[in-house]
Amino acid sequence: MKSMSSNPKERIKLVTINGDLMPLKEAKVSITAPGLSYAALVFEGIRAYWNQDHKQLYVFRLEDHLNRFINSMKLLKFIDYPNVLSIKSDILTNIQANDYKEDIYIRLQGYIDDWGEMAVRTPVSTSIVSYPRPRAVAFSEGKNFTISSWQRLDDNASPPRIKASANYLNSRLASIQAKESGYDGGIMLGPNGKVSEGPGGCIFLVRNGNIITPSITSGILESITRDSILKITKKLKLKVQTREVDRTELYIADEIFYCGTGQEIMPILSVDKMLAGDGKPGKFTKILQNEFTEIVRGNNSNFENWTTATYQK
Ligand code: PMP
């Protein structure tokens, strides 16, 4: 038997372009495509979780990701793109073709293909790449953040609500700056000086038993994990506030965590070397992590409409 590669790329059997399955090395994009030359590209990062007892792979909030994907294409004025049902079917077919029986990550892209100037709106191509991705070590260990000197994008310039690759220039600058300064990540402030979000995830903090997150109009991506956490806190009858957050609130918070499809719910242990609580993953963070883990693996019937089973029984 061939040994399993630790490089997830080598474990990909097939990727999908415009509904067609093919090996990764055959999946090409033209150097003249506006998706490349003008970053006319939107995407989604989606996770699917393996449940060994159910022998099932559950895609987390697939339709919500697809609705956001369609909204991103709408806002970038793409035309003639496939609908939710056909992309959903392509994603499930892609996973089945790779026959994954472990946690995976799915990268869906929609981009202007072929050739054309900056403002062309068609043709739209889609691509799907799925690969094994276990939970990050930082889920239990946490990370140390700083406040970035890069300002978060603004809705009137380059709307963060659009999950466009072009917006990740801002994230990339903040991320590299934080790492070069010896931190794991950077939290960006908006043009109004209030806390916005990190390069690839949203921010929550806990103060005096209140779970707080910047509001949806604070220059953030409309995160599906953030929305899940808000709905879970409601179900658990925890106290929650969505509002403007000051930078100094992070320095005196009892707990802070980062959230997103990649990070799931990840403790932030300190910001600018100021410890959150005692600098260890906090009580509410752990409660939410445990609840989230059960939900995404299809073990909580209250939230079973959030999980899409990949394999037919
Ligand atoms: N903000 C940004 C800038 C992101 O890139 C992500 C990751 N997609 C998130 C927030 C979290 O969004 P979601 O929970 O939908 O993955």
Short mmCIF file of C-alpha atoms and ligand atoms in Angstrom, two decimals:
data_model
loop_
_atom_site.label_atom_id
_atom_site.label_comp_id
_atom_site.label_asym_id
_atom_site.label_seq_id
_atom_site.Cartn_x
_atom_site.Cartn_y
_atom_site.Cartn_z
CA MET A 1 0.00 0.00 0.00
CA LYS A 2 1.22 3.52 -0.84
CA SER A 3 2.00 5.61 2.24
CA MET A 4 -0.25 8.64 2.80
CA SER A 5 1.37 11.95 1.91
CA SER A 6 1.41 14.68 4.56
CA ASN A 7 1.05 17.28 1.80
CA PRO A 8 -2.74 17.67 1.33
CA LYS A 9 -2.21 18.74 -2.30
CA GLU A 10 -0.91 15.28 -3.12
CA ARG A 11 -4.05 13.70 -1.68
CA ILE A 12 -6.36 15.50 -4.12
CA LYS A 13 -7.60 13.07 -6.73
CA LEU A 14 -9.87 15.34 -8.72
CA VAL A 15 -10.79 19.02 -8.90
CA THR A 16 -13.76 20.58 -10.69
CA ILE A 17 -13.89 23.36 -13.29
CA ASN A 18 -17.30 24.38 -14.62
CA GLY A 19 -18.77 21.10 -13.42
CA ASP A 20 -16.09 18.89 -15.04
CA LEU A 21 -13.91 16.68 -12.84
CA MET A 22 -10.21 16.54 -13.73
CA PRO A 23 -6.76 15.98 -12.16
CA LEU A 24 -5.30 19.12 -10.52
CA LYS A 25 -2.47 19.40 -13.04
CA GLU A 26 -4.95 19.64 -15.90
CA ALA A 27 -6.95 22.44 -14.23
CA LYS A 28 -5.65 25.64 -15.85
CA VAL A 29 -6.62 29.31 -16.01
CA SER A 30 -5.54 31.58 -18.86
CA ILE A 31 -3.03 34.34 -18.05
CA THR A 32 -5.40 36.73 -19.86
CA ALA A 33 -8.38 35.95 -17.60
CA PRO A 34 -9.67 39.10 -15.79
CA GLY A 35 -10.02 36.83 -12.74
CA LEU A 36 -6.23 36.88 -12.64
CA SER A 37 -5.29 40.23 -14.20
CA TYR A 38 -7.93 42.33 -12.36
CA ALA A 39 -8.66 40.03 -9.40
CA ALA A 40 -12.26 39.64 -10.66
CA LEU A 41 -12.60 36.58 -8.42
CA VAL A 42 -14.83 35.69 -5.50
CA PHE A 43 -14.53 32.62 -3.32
CA GLU A 44 -15.75 30.60 -0.37
CA GLY A 45 -13.86 28.48 2.15
CA ILE A 46 -16.09 25.69 3.42
CA ARG A 47 -15.41 22.85 5.85
CA ALA A 48 -16.81 19.34 5.95
CA TYR A 49 -16.49 17.17 9.07
CA TRP A 50 -16.18 13.39 9.21
CA ASN A 51 -18.37 11.56 11.75
CA GLN A 52 -16.90 8.11 12.33
CA ASP A 53 -20.02 6.78 14.13
CA HIS A 54 -22.35 7.92 11.35
CA LYS A 55 -19.77 7.02 8.64
CA GLN A 56 -20.76 10.33 7.12
CA LEU A 57 -19.07 13.55 5.98
CA TYR A 58 -21.11 16.63 6.88
CA VAL A 59 -20.63 19.89 4.97
CA PHE A 60 -21.17 22.80 7.35
CA ARG A 61 -23.79 25.42 6.34
CA LEU A 62 -23.30 24.70 2.64
CA GLU A 63 -26.32 26.65 1.43
CA ASP A 64 -25.39 29.68 3.51
CA HIS A 65 -21.92 29.66 1.93
CA LEU A 66 -23.49 29.37 -1.52
CA ASN A 67 -25.89 32.24 -0.88
CA ARG A 68 -22.96 34.42 0.21
CA PHE A 69 -21.06 33.31 -2.91
CA ILE A 70 -23.96 34.40 -5.13
CA ASN A 71 -24.16 37.74 -3.28
CA SER A 72 -20.42 38.28 -3.86
CA MET A 73 -20.90 37.66 -7.60
CA LYS A 74 -23.93 39.98 -7.65
CA LEU A 75 -22.02 42.79 -5.93
CA LEU A 76 -19.12 42.43 -8.38
CA LYS A 77 -21.69 42.59 -11.23
CA PHE A 78 -20.88 39.16 -12.65
CA ILE A 79 -23.53 37.89 -15.07
CA ASP A 80 -24.58 34.43 -16.29
CA TYR A 81 -23.27 32.49 -13.32
CA PRO A 82 -24.53 29.06 -12.18
CA ASN A 83 -27.23 28.85 -9.51
CA VAL A 84 -27.00 27.52 -5.95
CA LEU A 85 -28.42 24.11 -6.84
CA SER A 86 -25.93 23.39 -9.60
CA ILE A 87 -22.91 24.56 -7.54
CA LYS A 88 -24.15 22.50 -4.59
CA SER A 89 -24.35 19.42 -6.78
CA ASP A 90 -20.83 20.08 -8.21
CA ILE A 91 -19.41 20.36 -4.67
CA LEU A 92 -21.01 17.12 -3.46
CA THR A 93 -19.90 15.33 -6.65
CA ASN A 94 -16.35 16.61 -6.16
CA ILE A 95 -16.19 15.30 -2.57
CA GLN A 96 -17.68 11.94 -3.54
CA ALA A 97 -15.18 11.59 -6.42
CA ASN A 98 -12.32 12.11 -3.95
CA ASP A 99 -13.97 9.71 -1.50
CA TYR A 100 -12.81 11.58 1.61
CA LYS A 101 -13.43 9.99 4.98
CA GLU A 102 -11.83 12.69 7.13
CA ASP A 103 -12.19 16.42 7.81
CA ILE A 104 -11.76 18.46 4.64
CA TYR A 105 -11.70 22.03 3.37
CA ILE A 106 -13.37 23.09 0.15
CA ARG A 107 -12.27 26.13 -1.82
CA LEU A 108 -14.91 27.35 -4.26
CA GLN A 109 -14.03 30.14 -6.69
CA GLY A 110 -16.03 32.14 -9.24
CA TYR A 111 -14.02 34.29 -11.65
CA ILE A 112 -14.16 36.13 -14.94
CA ASP A 113 -12.51 33.82 -17.41
CA ASP A 114 -11.01 34.06 -20.87
CA TRP A 115 -10.04 37.63 -21.74
CA GLY A 116 -11.15 41.24 -21.46
CA GLU A 117 -10.74 44.62 -19.80
CA MET A 118 -11.22 45.58 -16.16
CA ALA A 119 -15.02 45.89 -16.18
CA VAL A 120 -16.05 42.81 -18.19
CA ARG A 121 -18.82 40.84 -16.50
CA THR A 122 -18.71 37.50 -18.26
CA PRO A 123 -17.88 34.63 -18.86
CA VAL A 124 -17.94 33.36 -15.27
CA SER A 125 -16.12 30.11 -14.52
CA THR A 126 -16.24 28.20 -11.26
CA SER A 127 -13.63 25.96 -9.66
CA ILE A 128 -13.78 23.58 -6.71
CA VAL A 129 -10.76 22.16 -4.89
CA SER A 130 -11.24 20.00 -1.80
CA TYR A 131 -8.47 18.61 0.39
CA PRO A 132 -7.90 17.05 3.82
CA ARG A 133 -7.66 19.64 6.59
CA PRO A 134 -7.67 18.58 10.22
CA ARG A 135 -8.48 20.99 13.04
CA ALA A 136 -5.65 23.51 13.74
CA VAL A 137 -3.43 22.97 16.81
CA ALA A 138 -4.28 26.58 17.77
CA PHE A 139 -7.88 25.51 18.41
CA SER A 140 -6.73 24.22 21.78
CA GLU A 141 -3.50 26.18 22.25
CA GLY A 142 -4.56 29.67 21.13
CA LYS A 143 -2.59 32.49 19.52
CA ASN A 144 -1.14 35.90 20.35
CA PHE A 145 -2.31 38.92 18.37
CA THR A 146 -1.42 42.57 17.90
CA ILE A 147 -3.36 45.61 16.68
CA SER A 148 -2.33 46.13 13.07
CA SER A 149 -1.25 49.54 11.79
CA TRP A 150 -3.06 48.63 8.54
CA GLN A 151 -6.58 50.03 8.51
CA ARG A 152 -9.48 47.70 7.61
CA LEU A 153 -11.15 48.19 4.25
CA ASP A 154 -14.27 50.30 4.07
CA ASP A 155 -17.66 49.49 2.54
CA ASN A 156 -17.42 52.58 0.31
CA ALA A 157 -14.02 51.62 -1.11
CA SER A 158 -13.57 47.86 -1.32
CA PRO A 159 -16.53 46.29 0.51
CA PRO A 160 -15.42 43.57 2.98
CA ARG A 161 -18.91 42.04 2.62
CA ILE A 162 -17.78 40.81 -0.82
CA LYS A 163 -15.61 37.75 -0.35
CA ALA A 164 -13.34 38.83 -3.22
CA SER A 165 -9.69 37.84 -3.47
CA ALA A 166 -8.91 41.55 -4.11
CA ASN A 167 -9.88 42.31 -0.48
CA TYR A 168 -7.19 39.94 0.76
CA LEU A 169 -4.46 42.43 -0.16
CA ASN A 170 -5.52 44.25 3.05
CA SER A 171 -5.50 40.96 4.98
CA ARG A 172 -2.14 39.94 3.57
CA LEU A 173 -0.48 43.20 4.61
CA ALA A 174 -1.86 42.93 8.16
CA SER A 175 -0.95 39.27 8.43
CA ILE A 176 2.64 39.64 7.23
CA GLN A 177 3.20 42.72 9.38
CA ALA A 178 1.98 40.88 12.50
CA LYS A 179 4.17 37.85 11.82
CA GLU A 180 7.27 39.95 11.08
CA SER A 181 6.69 41.68 14.43
CA GLY A 182 6.62 38.34 16.24
CA TYR A 183 2.82 37.89 16.63
CA ASP A 184 0.56 35.22 15.18
CA GLY A 185 -1.97 37.66 13.72
CA GLY A 186 -3.18 41.26 13.55
CA ILE A 187 -6.53 42.78 14.42
CA MET A 188 -7.48 45.67 12.15
CA LEU A 189 -9.32 48.83 13.16
CA GLY A 190 -11.78 50.47 10.78
CA PRO A 191 -11.59 54.08 9.49
CA ASN A 192 -13.54 55.12 12.63
CA GLY A 193 -10.80 53.68 14.84
CA LYS A 194 -13.06 50.89 16.17
CA VAL A 195 -12.23 47.16 16.13
CA SER A 196 -13.14 45.54 12.81
CA GLU A 197 -11.72 42.03 12.28
CA GLY A 198 -8.59 39.98 11.65
CA PRO A 199 -7.10 39.06 8.24
CA GLY A 200 -9.20 35.89 7.96
CA GLY A 201 -11.66 35.82 10.82
CA CYS A 202 -13.96 37.76 13.14
CA ILE A 203 -13.28 38.81 16.72
CA PHE A 204 -15.28 38.10 19.89
CA LEU A 205 -14.42 39.22 23.40
CA VAL A 206 -15.92 38.50 26.78
CA ARG A 207 -16.30 41.22 29.44
CA ASN A 208 -18.10 40.64 32.73
CA GLY A 209 -20.03 37.67 31.36
CA ASN A 210 -21.09 39.45 28.15
CA ILE A 211 -20.04 37.94 24.83
CA ILE A 212 -19.34 40.89 22.50
CA THR A 213 -18.55 41.15 18.78
CA PRO A 214 -18.30 44.12 16.39
CA SER A 215 -21.52 44.67 14.45
CA ILE A 216 -22.11 43.56 10.86
CA THR A 217 -21.51 47.15 9.65
CA SER A 218 -17.99 47.41 11.11
CA GLY A 219 -16.15 46.53 7.88
CA ILE A 220 -16.27 42.78 8.37
CA LEU A 221 -17.05 39.83 6.17
CA GLU A 222 -20.53 38.49 7.01
CA SER A 223 -18.94 35.45 8.61
CA ILE A 224 -20.90 32.23 8.79
CA THR A 225 -18.99 31.12 11.89
CA ARG A 226 -19.76 34.44 13.61
CA ASP A 227 -23.42 34.01 12.76
CA SER A 228 -23.33 30.41 14.06
CA ILE A 229 -21.79 31.56 17.34
CA LEU A 230 -24.45 34.25 17.76
CA LYS A 231 -27.19 31.65 17.21
CA ILE A 232 -25.54 29.15 19.57
CA THR A 233 -25.19 31.77 22.33
CA LYS A 234 -28.90 32.55 21.94
CA LYS A 235 -29.79 28.87 22.26
CA LEU A 236 -27.58 28.57 25.36
CA LYS A 237 -29.18 31.75 26.75
CA LEU A 238 -25.79 33.44 27.14
CA LYS A 239 -25.57 37.24 27.23
CA VAL A 240 -24.46 38.62 23.85
CA GLN A 241 -23.92 42.08 22.36
CA THR A 242 -23.15 43.15 18.78
CA ARG A 243 -21.85 46.71 18.92
CA GLU A 244 -18.87 49.00 18.32
CA VAL A 245 -15.78 47.75 20.14
CA ASP A 246 -12.89 49.95 21.30
CA ARG A 247 -9.29 48.80 20.99
CA THR A 248 -8.69 49.20 24.73
CA GLU A 249 -11.57 46.82 25.48
CA LEU A 250 -9.39 44.08 24.00
CA TYR A 251 -6.61 44.96 26.47
CA ILE A 252 -8.88 44.42 29.48
CA ALA A 253 -11.07 41.59 28.15
CA ASP A 254 -11.62 38.43 30.22
CA GLU A 255 -11.49 36.28 27.06
CA ILE A 256 -11.00 36.86 23.35
CA PHE A 257 -11.46 34.45 20.49
CA TYR A 258 -11.08 34.46 16.73
CA CYS A 259 -13.58 32.72 14.47
CA GLY A 260 -13.90 31.60 10.88
CA THR A 261 -14.20 28.46 8.81
CA GLY A 262 -10.44 27.84 8.98
CA GLN A 263 -9.91 28.71 12.65
CA GLU A 264 -13.34 27.52 13.83
CA ILE A 265 -13.26 29.04 17.35
CA MET A 266 -9.69 29.87 18.31
CA PRO A 267 -8.61 31.39 21.63
CA ILE A 268 -6.67 34.67 21.45
CA LEU A 269 -4.44 34.63 24.51
CA SER A 270 -3.15 38.20 24.32
CA VAL A 271 -3.31 41.39 22.27
CA ASP A 272 -0.16 43.56 22.19
CA LYS A 273 1.18 41.38 25.04
CA MET A 274 -1.78 42.31 27.28
CA LEU A 275 -3.19 38.99 28.50
CA ALA A 276 -6.86 38.18 27.96
CA GLY A 277 -7.93 37.04 31.45
CA ASP A 278 -5.15 34.79 32.71
CA GLY A 279 -3.78 34.24 29.18
CA LYS A 280 -5.34 30.79 28.83
CA PRO A 281 -8.38 29.71 26.77
CA GLY A 282 -11.42 31.05 28.67
CA LYS A 283 -14.57 29.48 30.09
CA PHE A 284 -17.02 30.81 27.47
CA THR A 285 -14.57 30.07 24.65
CA LYS A 286 -14.44 26.43 25.75
CA ILE A 287 -18.23 26.14 26.13
CA LEU A 288 -18.69 27.47 22.59
CA GLN A 289 -15.91 25.27 21.18
CA ASN A 290 -17.54 22.14 22.63
CA GLU A 291 -21.00 23.06 21.40
CA PHE A 292 -19.66 23.98 17.95
CA THR A 293 -17.76 20.68 17.67
CA GLU A 294 -20.89 18.63 18.34
CA ILE A 295 -22.96 20.69 15.90
CA VAL A 296 -20.53 20.56 12.96
CA ARG A 297 -20.11 16.79 13.32
CA GLY A 298 -23.86 16.28 13.09
CA ASN A 299 -24.34 15.31 16.75
CA ASN A 300 -26.79 18.04 17.76
CA SER A 301 -30.33 17.61 16.43
CA ASN A 302 -31.19 21.25 17.24
CA PHE A 303 -28.88 22.35 14.46
CA GLU A 304 -29.14 19.49 11.98
CA ASN A 305 -30.31 21.84 9.22
CA TRP A 306 -26.75 23.26 9.27
CA THR A 307 -25.20 20.00 8.07
CA THR A 308 -25.40 18.47 4.59
CA ALA A 309 -24.59 14.76 4.34
CA THR A 310 -22.22 13.99 1.47
CA TYR A 311 -22.67 10.25 1.05
CA GLN A 312 -25.91 8.42 0.20
CA LYS A 313 -26.76 5.58 2.61
N1 PMP B 1 -13.39 37.59 7.94
C1 PMP B 1 -12.54 37.38 6.94
C2 PMP B 1 -11.77 38.53 6.38
C3 PMP B 1 -12.37 36.08 6.43
O1 PMP B 1 -11.53 35.85 5.44
C4 PMP B 1 -13.10 35.02 7.01
C5 PMP B 1 -12.90 33.61 6.51
N2 PMP B 1 -13.75 33.28 5.46
C6 PMP B 1 -13.99 35.29 8.04
C7 PMP B 1 -14.11 36.59 8.49
C8 PMP B 1 -14.82 34.22 8.65
O2 PMP B 1 -15.86 33.90 7.76
P1 PMP B 1 -16.53 32.46 7.80
O3 PMP B 1 -16.92 32.20 9.20
O4 PMP B 1 -17.71 32.57 6.91
O5 PMP B 1 -15.50 31.51 7.30
#
